Amino acid sequence: MDRLVKSRKSGPRTELFKFCVNLRLHLQLQIGLCFYQPQINVLQKSWCTATGIKRGAVMGAMDVFLQSFSPVSVLGTVVLILIGFHFILSKSRPQGHRQGPPGPKPLPIVGNLLQLDVKRLDQALMKLSKTYGSVFTVHMGPKKTVVLTGYKTVKEAFVSYAEEFGEREPSTVFKEANMHHGIVFSNGDSWKEMRRFALTNLKDFGMGKKVCEEKIIEECHFLIQKLKEFKGEAFDLSQHMNNAVSNIICSMIYGKRFEYDDLEFTTIVNRTNQVIQLSGSPSMQLYNMFPKIGKLVFSARKKMRDIVAANKQHHLMLLNRLKETLSPQMCRGVADAFLIRQQQHKESGITDSHYHNDNLLVTVMNLFGAGTETTSTTLRWAFLYMAKYPKIQDQVQQELRNVIGSRQIQVEDRQNLPFTDAVIHETQRVANIGPLAIPHRTSKDVMFQGHFIEKGTPVIAVLTSVLQDESQWEKPNVFYPGNFLSKDGKFLKRDAFMPFSAGRRACPGESLARMELFIFFTTLLQHFRFSPPPGVTEEELDLTPRVGGTMSPQPHTLCVTPLN
């Protein structure tokens, strides 16, 4: 004990440290069984030094207290004493040029949770930003977190200070599931190599190229035939959109598409969507803040762990099939490219390679998750908006008839469809399916906008505050395609359009998602009219988002009527 405290500087913190250690060593309580007389003599000197109170007075008070109350009362009082010290010591912290961002005063343990709505955390943080500015501190439970709001602040942090804000803050639930490999939740050299590999090979297998466009067009035709089976009756588009979009990334990863009634395929798709929705649920957010308590009280943790494990087994089964027929002369997709690289490293005697099985599995799952649910959810919002705003749907379909006619739409047509392009962008802006960027972490100490932020600090960017920044958008709070149109009707690119985040951690599949959104949206509007189900008016269609890992529409049905 004496050797331990000699290494610490003197002051109130040291005295509190001595008191707590001595309390731990000598105040032996067996709650509910018996109460042993504490050996309190060793506490006298440090306690009196810290408080300045006479030793006799302290000892007399402690004797009376300890002999008069139950063990539970004693323990509760000790907790209250420590909470009091928390406030005293926090107020005694020196203020200076290394002062961190301001923020609301946290409570012990729970932090600022009582001021935050975990169901709509983005809205709660935007409200706090009106008081504390665009860079401020909140405590997510016991964890100190810096929040960034507004276009200029988020862009400066993630682009101008890309290295300083470039690490990923690990999530408890994904760490437990061994998901800190791959490209989404990893850091360091492994992340750099996996991201480089994924971007290179996605491009090699068509991302942003004509071959990928052809795959999307082909999938559109399968989807059109499926939607025609409903003959204009109301139904839920979710499963069909999920299947169609998932097939695009499957063709790039595994080198093949699946039939919509393939049970193995639909199971993976549905489980992936479940994981994404569960990951953003209030219970999982609380579990990430309080992992030790969460293991006891949050059933969603076990459910998510089980789903992730089952999904891993399904992907492993698909990967093992590829291994059995692997040929370096015929690379079928991203997974084959990884396996071939892995084989080459093994033959070369490279033992510290990042091309190991964990990275393969998690990278595939990252690409599958990021490349399916997000695009599918955005498309479902787009068609819901078309049913909600029929005049806008009229304008889109009129532009398609005037410019395209009945031929197949191609990506190069985008430049001649400014209103349609504006509607797609406005859908992404208003739907705002990722209101908070996946948490970052500072890689080093940094002075940012006059605030000192320590290395290792979690950082949350509120993308809602960017996509609804009143200084950047003409009408930020309504669905208004004019936000992306110039006065003469031409498409207007907006710097504050950041649905894919920004900087080195921006979505690696952005170009693929943009191509999918354009071709699926325009092709389906060439063939169908989207409208509310019988008995429901446009005004009654609910645009309240469903909270989860992404902000998806509430369960709903639409009539998808074939056009003549």
Coordinates of C-alpha atoms in Angstrom, one line a residue:
M1 CA 0.0 0.0 0.0
D2 CA 2.7 2.5 1.0
R3 CA 4.8 1.7 -2.0
L4 CA 1.8 2.1 -4.2
V5 CA 0.8 5.6 -3.0
K6 CA 4.3 6.9 -3.0
S7 CA 4.2 6.9 -6.8
R8 CA 1.2 9.2 -6.8
K9 CA 1.4 13.0 -6.4
S10 CA 0.0 14.4 -3.2
G11 CA -3.3 16.2 -3.1
P12 CA -7.0 15.4 -2.6
R13 CA -7.0 12.8 -5.3
T14 CA -4.2 10.9 -3.5
E15 CA -5.9 11.1 -0.2
L16 CA -9.1 9.8 -1.8
F17 CA -7.1 7.0 -3.4
K18 CA -5.6 6.0 0.0
F19 CA -9.0 6.1 1.6
C20 CA -10.6 3.8 -1.0
V21 CA -7.7 1.3 -0.9
N22 CA -7.7 1.1 2.8
L23 CA -11.5 0.8 2.8
R24 CA -11.2 -2.1 0.3
L25 CA -8.6 -3.8 2.4
H26 CA -9.9 -3.4 5.9
L27 CA -13.6 -2.7 5.9
Q28 CA -14.7 -6.4 5.5
L29 CA -18.5 -6.7 5.1
Q30 CA -20.4 -9.9 4.6
I31 CA -23.9 -8.6 3.7
G32 CA -26.8 -10.6 5.1
L33 CA -24.5 -12.9 7.1
C34 CA -22.4 -11.0 9.7
F35 CA -20.6 -7.8 10.3
Y36 CA -16.9 -7.8 11.3
Q37 CA -15.5 -4.9 13.3
P38 CA -13.4 -2.9 10.8
Q39 CA -9.8 -2.3 11.5
I40 CA -10.1 1.5 11.1
N41 CA -6.9 2.6 12.8
V42 CA -5.0 2.5 9.5
L43 CA -7.5 4.9 8.0
Q44 CA -7.0 7.7 10.5
K45 CA -4.0 9.5 9.2
S46 CA -4.9 9.6 5.5
W47 CA -8.5 10.5 6.1
C48 CA -7.7 13.4 8.6
T49 CA -5.0 14.7 6.2
A50 CA -7.4 14.8 3.4
T51 CA -10.2 16.6 5.3
G52 CA -8.3 18.7 7.9
I53 CA -10.6 17.4 10.6
K54 CA -9.2 16.5 14.0
R55 CA -8.3 12.8 14.3
G56 CA -10.3 12.3 17.5
A57 CA -13.5 13.7 16.1
V58 CA -13.3 11.5 13.0
M59 CA -12.7 8.4 15.0
G60 CA -15.5 9.1 17.4
A61 CA -17.9 9.7 14.6
M62 CA -16.8 6.5 12.8
D63 CA -17.1 4.4 15.9
V64 CA -20.7 5.5 16.5
F65 CA -21.6 5.2 12.9
L66 CA -20.2 1.7 12.4
Q67 CA -21.7 0.3 15.5
S68 CA -25.2 1.8 14.9
F69 CA -26.1 0.8 11.4
S70 CA -26.4 -2.3 9.3
P71 CA -23.8 -3.4 6.7
V72 CA -26.1 -2.3 3.9
S73 CA -26.5 1.1 5.4
V74 CA -22.7 1.4 5.8
L75 CA -22.1 0.4 2.2
G76 CA -24.8 2.8 0.9
T77 CA -23.3 5.6 2.9
V78 CA -19.8 4.8 1.5
V79 CA -21.2 5.0 -2.0
L80 CA -22.7 8.4 -1.3
I81 CA -19.4 9.6 0.2
L82 CA -17.6 8.6 -3.0
I83 CA -20.2 10.3 -5.2
G84 CA -19.7 13.4 -3.2
F85 CA -16.0 13.2 -3.7
H86 CA -16.7 12.8 -7.5
F87 CA -18.3 16.2 -7.6
I88 CA -15.7 17.9 -5.4
L89 CA -12.8 16.5 -7.4
S90 CA -14.4 17.3 -10.7
K91 CA -14.9 20.9 -9.6
S92 CA -11.3 21.1 -8.5
R93 CA -9.9 20.2 -11.9
P94 CA -7.6 22.9 -13.2
Q95 CA -9.0 24.9 -16.2
G96 CA -6.6 26.1 -18.9
H97 CA -5.8 26.1 -22.5
R98 CA -6.2 22.3 -22.6
Q99 CA -9.8 22.5 -21.6
G100 CA -12.1 20.0 -23.4
P101 CA -15.3 20.8 -25.2
P102 CA -18.1 22.0 -22.9
G103 CA -21.2 20.0 -22.1
P104 CA -23.9 19.2 -19.6
K105 CA -22.8 18.2 -16.1
P106 CA -22.8 14.4 -15.9
L107 CA -24.1 12.3 -13.0
P108 CA -22.0 9.5 -11.6
I109 CA -22.3 6.2 -13.5
V110 CA -25.3 7.2 -15.7
G111 CA -23.6 10.3 -17.1
N112 CA -26.0 12.4 -19.2
L113 CA -28.4 9.5 -20.0
L114 CA -31.3 11.3 -18.2
Q115 CA -30.9 14.1 -20.7
L116 CA -30.8 11.8 -23.8
D117 CA -33.5 10.0 -25.6
V118 CA -31.8 6.8 -26.8
K119 CA -34.6 6.1 -29.2
R120 CA -33.8 9.4 -31.1
L121 CA -30.3 10.1 -29.9
D122 CA -29.6 12.4 -32.9
Q123 CA -32.4 14.7 -32.0
A124 CA -31.4 14.9 -28.4
L125 CA -27.8 15.7 -29.3
M126 CA -28.9 18.4 -31.8
K127 CA -30.9 20.0 -29.0
L128 CA -27.8 20.0 -26.7
S129 CA -25.8 21.6 -29.5
K130 CA -28.0 24.7 -29.4
T131 CA -26.7 25.2 -25.9
Y132 CA -23.1 24.0 -26.0
G133 CA -22.1 24.6 -29.7
S134 CA -21.1 22.4 -32.6
V135 CA -18.4 20.6 -30.6
F136 CA -19.4 19.4 -27.1
T137 CA -19.0 16.6 -24.6
V138 CA -21.6 14.2 -23.3
H139 CA -21.2 11.2 -21.0
M140 CA -22.8 8.0 -22.5
G141 CA -23.1 6.4 -19.1
P142 CA -19.5 6.4 -17.7
K143 CA -17.9 7.0 -21.1
K144 CA -16.9 10.5 -22.1
T145 CA -17.8 11.2 -25.7
V146 CA -17.3 14.2 -28.0
V147 CA -20.1 15.1 -30.3
L148 CA -19.8 16.9 -33.6
T149 CA -22.7 18.7 -35.3
G150 CA -23.2 20.8 -38.4
Y151 CA -21.8 20.5 -41.9
K152 CA -18.7 22.7 -41.4
T153 CA -17.6 21.0 -38.1
V154 CA -18.2 17.4 -39.3
K155 CA -16.4 18.0 -42.6
E156 CA -13.4 19.7 -40.8
A157 CA -13.1 16.9 -38.4
F158 CA -13.4 14.0 -40.8
V159 CA -11.6 15.6 -43.8
S160 CA -9.2 18.2 -42.6
Y161 CA -8.4 16.2 -39.4
A162 CA -8.8 12.8 -41.1
E163 CA -5.9 11.1 -39.3
E164 CA -6.7 12.5 -35.8
F165 CA -10.4 11.5 -36.0
G166 CA -9.8 8.4 -38.1
E167 CA -9.9 5.5 -35.7
R168 CA -13.0 3.4 -35.1
E169 CA -14.5 3.2 -31.5
P170 CA -15.0 -0.5 -30.8
S171 CA -18.5 -1.5 -29.9
T172 CA -18.9 -4.0 -27.1
V173 CA -21.5 -6.2 -28.8
F174 CA -19.4 -6.5 -32.0
K175 CA -16.2 -7.1 -30.1
E176 CA -18.0 -10.0 -28.4
A177 CA -19.0 -11.4 -31.7
N178 CA -15.4 -11.2 -33.0
M179 CA -16.4 -8.5 -35.5
H180 CA -13.5 -6.2 -34.8
H181 CA -11.8 -7.7 -37.9
G182 CA -12.8 -6.8 -41.5
I183 CA -13.3 -3.2 -42.6
V184 CA -16.0 -1.6 -40.5
F185 CA -15.0 -2.0 -36.8
S186 CA -11.2 -2.6 -37.2
N187 CA -8.3 -0.2 -36.8
G188 CA -4.6 0.0 -37.7
D189 CA -2.8 -1.9 -40.4
S190 CA -5.4 -4.6 -40.6
W191 CA -8.1 -2.1 -41.4
K192 CA -5.9 -0.3 -44.0
E193 CA -5.1 -3.6 -45.8
M194 CA -8.7 -4.9 -45.7
R195 CA -10.1 -1.6 -46.9
R196 CA -7.6 -1.4 -49.7
F197 CA -8.3 -5.0 -50.7
A198 CA -12.1 -4.5 -50.6
L199 CA -12.1 -1.3 -52.7
T200 CA -9.7 -2.7 -55.3
N201 CA -11.6 -5.9 -55.8
L202 CA -15.0 -4.4 -55.7
K203 CA -13.9 -2.2 -58.6
D204 CA -12.3 -5.2 -60.3
F205 CA -15.6 -7.0 -60.1
G206 CA -17.7 -4.2 -61.5
M207 CA -18.3 -1.5 -58.9
G208 CA -18.8 1.7 -60.8
K209 CA -18.4 -0.1 -64.1
K210 CA -20.6 -1.2 -67.0
V211 CA -20.5 -4.9 -65.8
C212 CA -22.0 -3.9 -62.5
E213 CA -24.7 -1.8 -64.3
E214 CA -25.6 -4.9 -66.3
K215 CA -26.0 -7.0 -63.2
I216 CA -28.3 -4.4 -61.6
I217 CA -30.4 -4.1 -64.8
E218 CA -30.7 -7.9 -64.9
E219 CA -31.8 -8.0 -61.3
C220 CA -34.4 -5.3 -62.0
H221 CA -36.0 -7.6 -64.5
F222 CA -36.3 -10.4 -62.0
L223 CA -37.8 -8.0 -59.5
I224 CA -40.3 -6.6 -62.0
Q225 CA -41.6 -10.1 -62.7
K226 CA -42.0 -10.7 -59.0
L227 CA -43.9 -7.5 -58.4
K228 CA -46.2 -8.1 -61.3
E229 CA -47.4 -11.3 -59.5
F230 CA -49.3 -9.1 -57.0
K231 CA -51.5 -7.6 -59.9
G232 CA -51.7 -4.2 -58.2
E233 CA -52.9 -5.5 -54.8
A234 CA -51.3 -4.0 -51.7
F235 CA -48.3 -5.8 -50.2
D236 CA -45.1 -5.2 -48.3
L237 CA -42.1 -4.5 -50.5
S238 CA -39.5 -5.2 -47.8
Q239 CA -38.5 -8.8 -48.5
H240 CA -38.5 -8.3 -52.3
M241 CA -36.3 -5.2 -52.2
N242 CA -34.0 -6.9 -49.7
N243 CA -33.6 -9.9 -52.0
A244 CA -33.0 -7.9 -55.2
V245 CA -30.4 -5.6 -53.6
S246 CA -28.7 -8.4 -51.8
N247 CA -28.2 -10.3 -55.0
I248 CA -26.0 -7.5 -56.4
I249 CA -23.5 -7.8 -53.6
C250 CA -23.7 -11.6 -53.7
S251 CA -22.8 -11.6 -57.3
M252 CA -19.7 -9.5 -56.5
I253 CA -18.7 -11.5 -53.4
Y254 CA -19.6 -15.1 -54.3
G255 CA -19.8 -14.8 -58.1
K256 CA -23.5 -15.8 -58.3
R257 CA -27.0 -14.6 -57.7
F258 CA -29.7 -16.5 -55.9
E259 CA -33.4 -17.2 -56.6
Y260 CA -35.8 -15.3 -54.4
D261 CA -37.2 -18.5 -52.9
D262 CA -33.8 -19.9 -52.0
L263 CA -34.1 -20.6 -48.2
E264 CA -30.4 -20.4 -47.6
F265 CA -30.2 -17.0 -49.3
T266 CA -33.3 -15.4 -47.7
T267 CA -32.2 -16.7 -44.3
I268 CA -28.9 -14.8 -44.6
V269 CA -30.7 -11.7 -45.8
N270 CA -33.2 -11.7 -43.0
R271 CA -30.6 -12.4 -40.3
T272 CA -28.4 -9.6 -41.6
N273 CA -31.3 -7.1 -41.4
Q274 CA -32.1 -8.3 -37.9
V275 CA -28.5 -7.7 -36.8
I276 CA -28.6 -4.2 -38.2
Q277 CA -31.9 -3.3 -36.6
L278 CA -30.9 -4.8 -33.2
S279 CA -27.5 -3.1 -33.2
G280 CA -29.2 0.3 -33.0
S281 CA -32.0 -0.6 -30.6
P282 CA -32.2 1.3 -27.2
S283 CA -31.4 -1.9 -25.3
M284 CA -28.2 -2.6 -27.3
Q285 CA -27.1 1.0 -27.0
L286 CA -27.5 0.7 -23.2
Y287 CA -25.6 -2.6 -23.2
N288 CA -22.7 -1.0 -25.1
M289 CA -22.6 1.7 -22.3
F290 CA -22.9 -0.8 -19.4
P291 CA -21.6 -4.1 -20.6
K292 CA -21.2 -5.7 -17.2
I293 CA -24.8 -4.9 -16.2
G294 CA -26.1 -5.6 -19.6
K295 CA -25.1 -9.2 -19.5
L296 CA -27.6 -9.7 -16.8
V297 CA -30.5 -7.6 -17.9
F298 CA -30.5 -7.2 -21.7
S299 CA -32.0 -10.2 -23.6
A300 CA -31.3 -8.5 -26.9
R301 CA -27.6 -9.1 -26.4
K302 CA -28.1 -12.9 -26.4
K303 CA -30.5 -12.7 -29.3
M304 CA -28.0 -10.6 -31.4
R305 CA -25.1 -12.9 -30.4
D306 CA -27.0 -15.9 -31.5
I307 CA -28.1 -14.3 -34.9
V308 CA -24.5 -13.3 -35.6
A309 CA -23.2 -16.8 -34.8
A310 CA -25.8 -18.4 -37.1
N311 CA -25.0 -15.9 -39.9
K312 CA -21.3 -16.7 -39.6
Q313 CA -22.0 -20.4 -40.0
H314 CA -24.0 -19.7 -43.2
H315 CA -21.3 -17.6 -44.7
L316 CA -18.7 -20.1 -43.7
M317 CA -20.7 -22.8 -45.6
L318 CA -20.7 -20.6 -48.7
L319 CA -17.0 -19.9 -48.4
N320 CA -16.1 -23.5 -47.9
R321 CA -18.0 -24.4 -51.2
L322 CA -15.8 -21.8 -53.0
K323 CA -12.7 -23.3 -51.5
E324 CA -13.6 -26.7 -52.9
T325 CA -13.7 -25.4 -56.4
L326 CA -11.1 -22.6 -56.1
S327 CA -9.0 -21.9 -59.2
P328 CA -6.5 -19.0 -59.5
Q329 CA -7.2 -19.0 -63.3
M330 CA -10.9 -18.3 -62.7
C331 CA -11.6 -15.7 -60.0
R332 CA -15.4 -15.6 -59.5
G333 CA -15.6 -12.7 -57.0
V334 CA -14.2 -10.9 -54.0
A335 CA -14.2 -14.0 -51.8
D336 CA -12.2 -15.9 -54.4
A337 CA -9.7 -13.1 -54.7
F338 CA -9.1 -13.2 -50.9
L339 CA -8.7 -17.0 -50.9
I340 CA -6.2 -16.8 -53.7
R341 CA -4.2 -14.1 -51.9
Q342 CA -4.3 -16.2 -48.8
Q343 CA -3.0 -19.2 -50.7
Q344 CA -0.2 -17.1 -52.2
H345 CA 1.0 -15.8 -48.9
K346 CA 1.0 -19.3 -47.4
E347 CA 3.0 -20.7 -50.3
S348 CA 5.5 -17.7 -49.9
G349 CA 5.9 -18.5 -46.2
I350 CA 4.4 -15.2 -45.0
T351 CA 3.1 -15.8 -41.5
D352 CA 2.0 -12.4 -40.3
S353 CA -0.5 -11.8 -43.1
H354 CA -3.8 -10.0 -42.6
Y355 CA -5.3 -12.5 -45.1
H356 CA -6.5 -14.9 -42.4
N357 CA -9.9 -16.6 -42.0
D358 CA -11.3 -14.2 -39.5
N359 CA -10.7 -11.2 -41.8
L360 CA -12.2 -13.1 -44.7
L361 CA -15.4 -14.0 -42.9
V362 CA -15.9 -10.6 -41.3
T363 CA -15.0 -8.6 -44.4
V364 CA -17.6 -10.7 -46.4
M365 CA -20.2 -10.0 -43.7
N366 CA -19.3 -6.3 -43.6
L367 CA -19.8 -6.0 -47.3
F368 CA -23.0 -8.0 -47.3
G369 CA -24.5 -5.9 -44.5
A370 CA -23.4 -2.5 -45.7
G371 CA -24.3 -3.4 -49.3
T372 CA -27.8 -4.6 -48.8
E373 CA -30.0 -3.3 -45.9
T374 CA -29.0 0.4 -46.4
T375 CA -29.8 0.5 -50.1
S376 CA -32.9 -1.5 -49.7
T377 CA -34.2 0.7 -46.9
T378 CA -33.5 3.9 -48.9
L379 CA -35.4 2.4 -51.9
R380 CA -38.4 1.6 -49.6
W381 CA -38.4 5.2 -48.4
A382 CA -38.3 6.4 -52.0
F383 CA -41.4 4.5 -53.1
L384 CA -43.2 5.4 -49.9
Y385 CA -42.4 9.1 -50.7
M386 CA -43.8 8.6 -54.2
A387 CA -47.0 7.2 -52.8
K388 CA -47.2 10.1 -50.2
Y389 CA -46.4 12.8 -52.8
P390 CA -48.2 11.7 -56.0
K391 CA -47.5 15.0 -57.8
I392 CA -43.7 14.5 -57.4
Q393 CA -44.2 10.9 -58.7
D394 CA -46.0 12.4 -61.7
Q395 CA -43.1 14.7 -62.5
V396 CA -40.6 11.9 -62.2
Q397 CA -42.6 9.6 -64.6
Q398 CA -43.2 12.4 -67.0
E399 CA -39.4 13.2 -67.2
L400 CA -38.7 9.5 -67.7
R401 CA -41.2 9.3 -70.6
N402 CA -39.9 12.5 -72.2
V403 CA -36.2 11.5 -72.0
I404 CA -36.1 7.7 -71.9
G405 CA -39.4 6.5 -73.4
S406 CA -39.7 2.7 -73.1
R407 CA -36.0 1.7 -73.5
Q408 CA -33.9 0.5 -70.6
I409 CA -32.4 3.3 -68.4
Q410 CA -28.7 3.4 -68.1
V411 CA -26.4 5.2 -65.6
E412 CA -25.3 7.6 -68.3
D413 CA -28.9 8.9 -68.5
R414 CA -28.6 10.5 -65.1
Q415 CA -27.2 13.7 -66.4
N416 CA -30.4 14.2 -68.6
L417 CA -32.8 13.5 -65.7
P418 CA -32.2 16.4 -63.3
F419 CA -35.5 16.2 -61.5
T420 CA -35.4 12.5 -61.0
D421 CA -31.8 12.7 -59.8
A422 CA -32.9 15.4 -57.3
V423 CA -35.7 13.2 -56.0
I424 CA -33.3 10.4 -55.3
H425 CA -30.9 12.7 -53.5
E426 CA -33.7 14.3 -51.5
T427 CA -34.9 10.8 -50.5
Q428 CA -31.5 10.1 -49.1
R429 CA -31.3 13.4 -47.3
V430 CA -34.8 13.3 -45.7
A431 CA -34.9 9.5 -45.0
N432 CA -31.5 10.0 -43.2
I433 CA -31.3 6.3 -42.6
G434 CA -28.0 6.7 -40.7
P435 CA -28.6 9.7 -38.4
L436 CA -25.4 9.1 -36.5
A437 CA -22.1 8.1 -38.1
I438 CA -20.6 4.9 -36.8
P439 CA -18.6 6.2 -33.8
H440 CA -15.0 7.3 -34.4
R441 CA -12.1 7.6 -32.0
T442 CA -9.2 10.1 -31.8
S443 CA -5.9 8.5 -32.7
K444 CA -3.9 11.1 -30.8
D445 CA -4.3 14.3 -28.7
V446 CA -5.8 17.0 -30.8
M447 CA -6.7 20.7 -30.5
F448 CA -9.9 21.1 -32.5
Q449 CA -11.8 24.4 -32.9
G450 CA -10.1 25.6 -29.7
H451 CA -10.9 22.5 -27.7
F452 CA -8.5 19.9 -26.4
I453 CA -9.6 16.3 -27.1
E454 CA -7.5 13.5 -25.7
K455 CA -6.3 10.5 -27.6
G456 CA -8.7 7.6 -27.4
T457 CA -11.8 9.7 -27.0
P458 CA -15.0 8.4 -28.7
V459 CA -16.4 10.8 -31.3
I460 CA -20.0 10.8 -32.6
A461 CA -20.9 12.9 -35.7
V462 CA -24.6 13.7 -35.9
L463 CA -25.3 13.4 -39.7
T464 CA -28.8 14.6 -39.2
S465 CA -27.4 18.0 -38.2
V466 CA -25.5 18.0 -41.6
L467 CA -28.4 16.8 -43.8
Q468 CA -30.7 19.3 -42.0
D469 CA -28.2 22.2 -41.5
E470 CA -30.3 25.3 -42.0
S471 CA -27.2 27.2 -43.3
Q472 CA -26.9 24.7 -46.2
W473 CA -30.4 23.8 -47.3
E474 CA -33.2 26.0 -48.7
K475 CA -35.9 23.9 -47.0
P476 CA -34.1 21.5 -44.6
N477 CA -37.1 20.1 -42.8
V478 CA -39.5 19.0 -45.6
F479 CA -39.3 16.7 -48.7
Y480 CA -38.3 19.3 -51.3
P481 CA -36.4 18.1 -54.5
G482 CA -35.7 21.8 -55.1
N483 CA -32.9 21.5 -52.6
F484 CA -30.9 19.9 -55.4
L485 CA -32.0 22.0 -58.3
S486 CA -30.7 25.3 -59.6
K487 CA -33.1 28.1 -60.6
D488 CA -32.9 26.9 -64.2
G489 CA -33.8 23.3 -63.3
K490 CA -30.4 21.8 -63.5
F491 CA -29.2 19.3 -60.9
L492 CA -27.2 21.0 -58.2
K493 CA -24.5 19.1 -56.3
R494 CA -24.4 20.0 -52.6
D495 CA -21.3 19.7 -50.4
A496 CA -23.5 19.1 -47.3
F497 CA -24.9 15.9 -48.9
M498 CA -23.2 13.4 -46.6
P499 CA -25.4 10.3 -46.2
F500 CA -22.3 8.1 -46.6
S501 CA -20.3 10.1 -44.0
A502 CA -17.0 11.6 -45.1
G503 CA -13.2 11.2 -45.0
R504 CA -11.2 8.0 -44.6
R505 CA -14.1 6.2 -42.9
A506 CA -16.7 7.0 -45.5
C507 CA -18.7 4.1 -46.9
P508 CA -16.5 2.2 -49.3
G509 CA -19.5 1.1 -51.4
E510 CA -20.8 4.6 -52.1
S511 CA -20.5 4.4 -55.9
L512 CA -22.2 1.0 -55.9
A513 CA -25.1 2.3 -53.8
R514 CA -25.5 5.4 -56.0
M515 CA -25.7 3.2 -59.1
E516 CA -28.2 0.8 -57.5
L517 CA -30.5 3.6 -56.2
F518 CA -30.6 5.2 -59.6
I519 CA -31.3 2.1 -61.7
F520 CA -33.7 0.4 -59.3
F521 CA -35.7 3.6 -58.7
T522 CA -36.0 4.7 -62.3
T523 CA -36.6 1.3 -63.8
L524 CA -39.4 0.5 -61.3
L525 CA -41.1 3.9 -61.9
Q526 CA -41.0 3.2 -65.7
H527 CA -43.1 0.1 -65.0
F528 CA -45.3 0.8 -62.0
R529 CA -47.4 3.3 -60.2
F530 CA -47.0 3.4 -56.4
S531 CA -50.0 4.3 -54.3
P532 CA -51.5 3.8 -50.8
P533 CA -53.5 0.7 -50.0
P534 CA -57.3 0.8 -50.3
G535 CA -58.9 2.9 -47.5
V536 CA -55.7 4.9 -46.8
T537 CA -55.1 8.4 -48.1
E538 CA -51.7 9.9 -49.0
E539 CA -52.0 12.1 -45.9
E540 CA -52.4 9.0 -43.7
L541 CA -49.2 7.3 -44.9
D542 CA -46.9 7.2 -41.8
L543 CA -43.4 8.7 -42.3
T544 CA -42.4 8.1 -38.7
P545 CA -39.1 6.1 -38.8
R546 CA -38.6 2.8 -37.1
V547 CA -35.6 3.0 -34.8
G548 CA -32.8 0.6 -35.3
G549 CA -29.3 0.4 -36.8
T550 CA -30.9 2.3 -39.7
M551 CA -34.0 4.4 -39.7
S552 CA -36.4 2.3 -41.8
P553 CA -40.0 3.0 -42.6
Q554 CA -42.7 1.6 -40.3
P555 CA -44.2 -1.7 -41.6
H556 CA -46.6 -0.8 -44.4
T557 CA -48.1 -2.0 -47.6
L558 CA -48.4 -0.2 -51.0
C559 CA -50.2 -0.9 -54.2
V560 CA -47.7 -1.4 -57.0
T561 CA -49.8 -1.1 -60.2
P562 CA -48.3 -2.0 -63.6
L563 CA -48.3 0.8 -66.1
N564 CA -49.7 0.2 -69.6

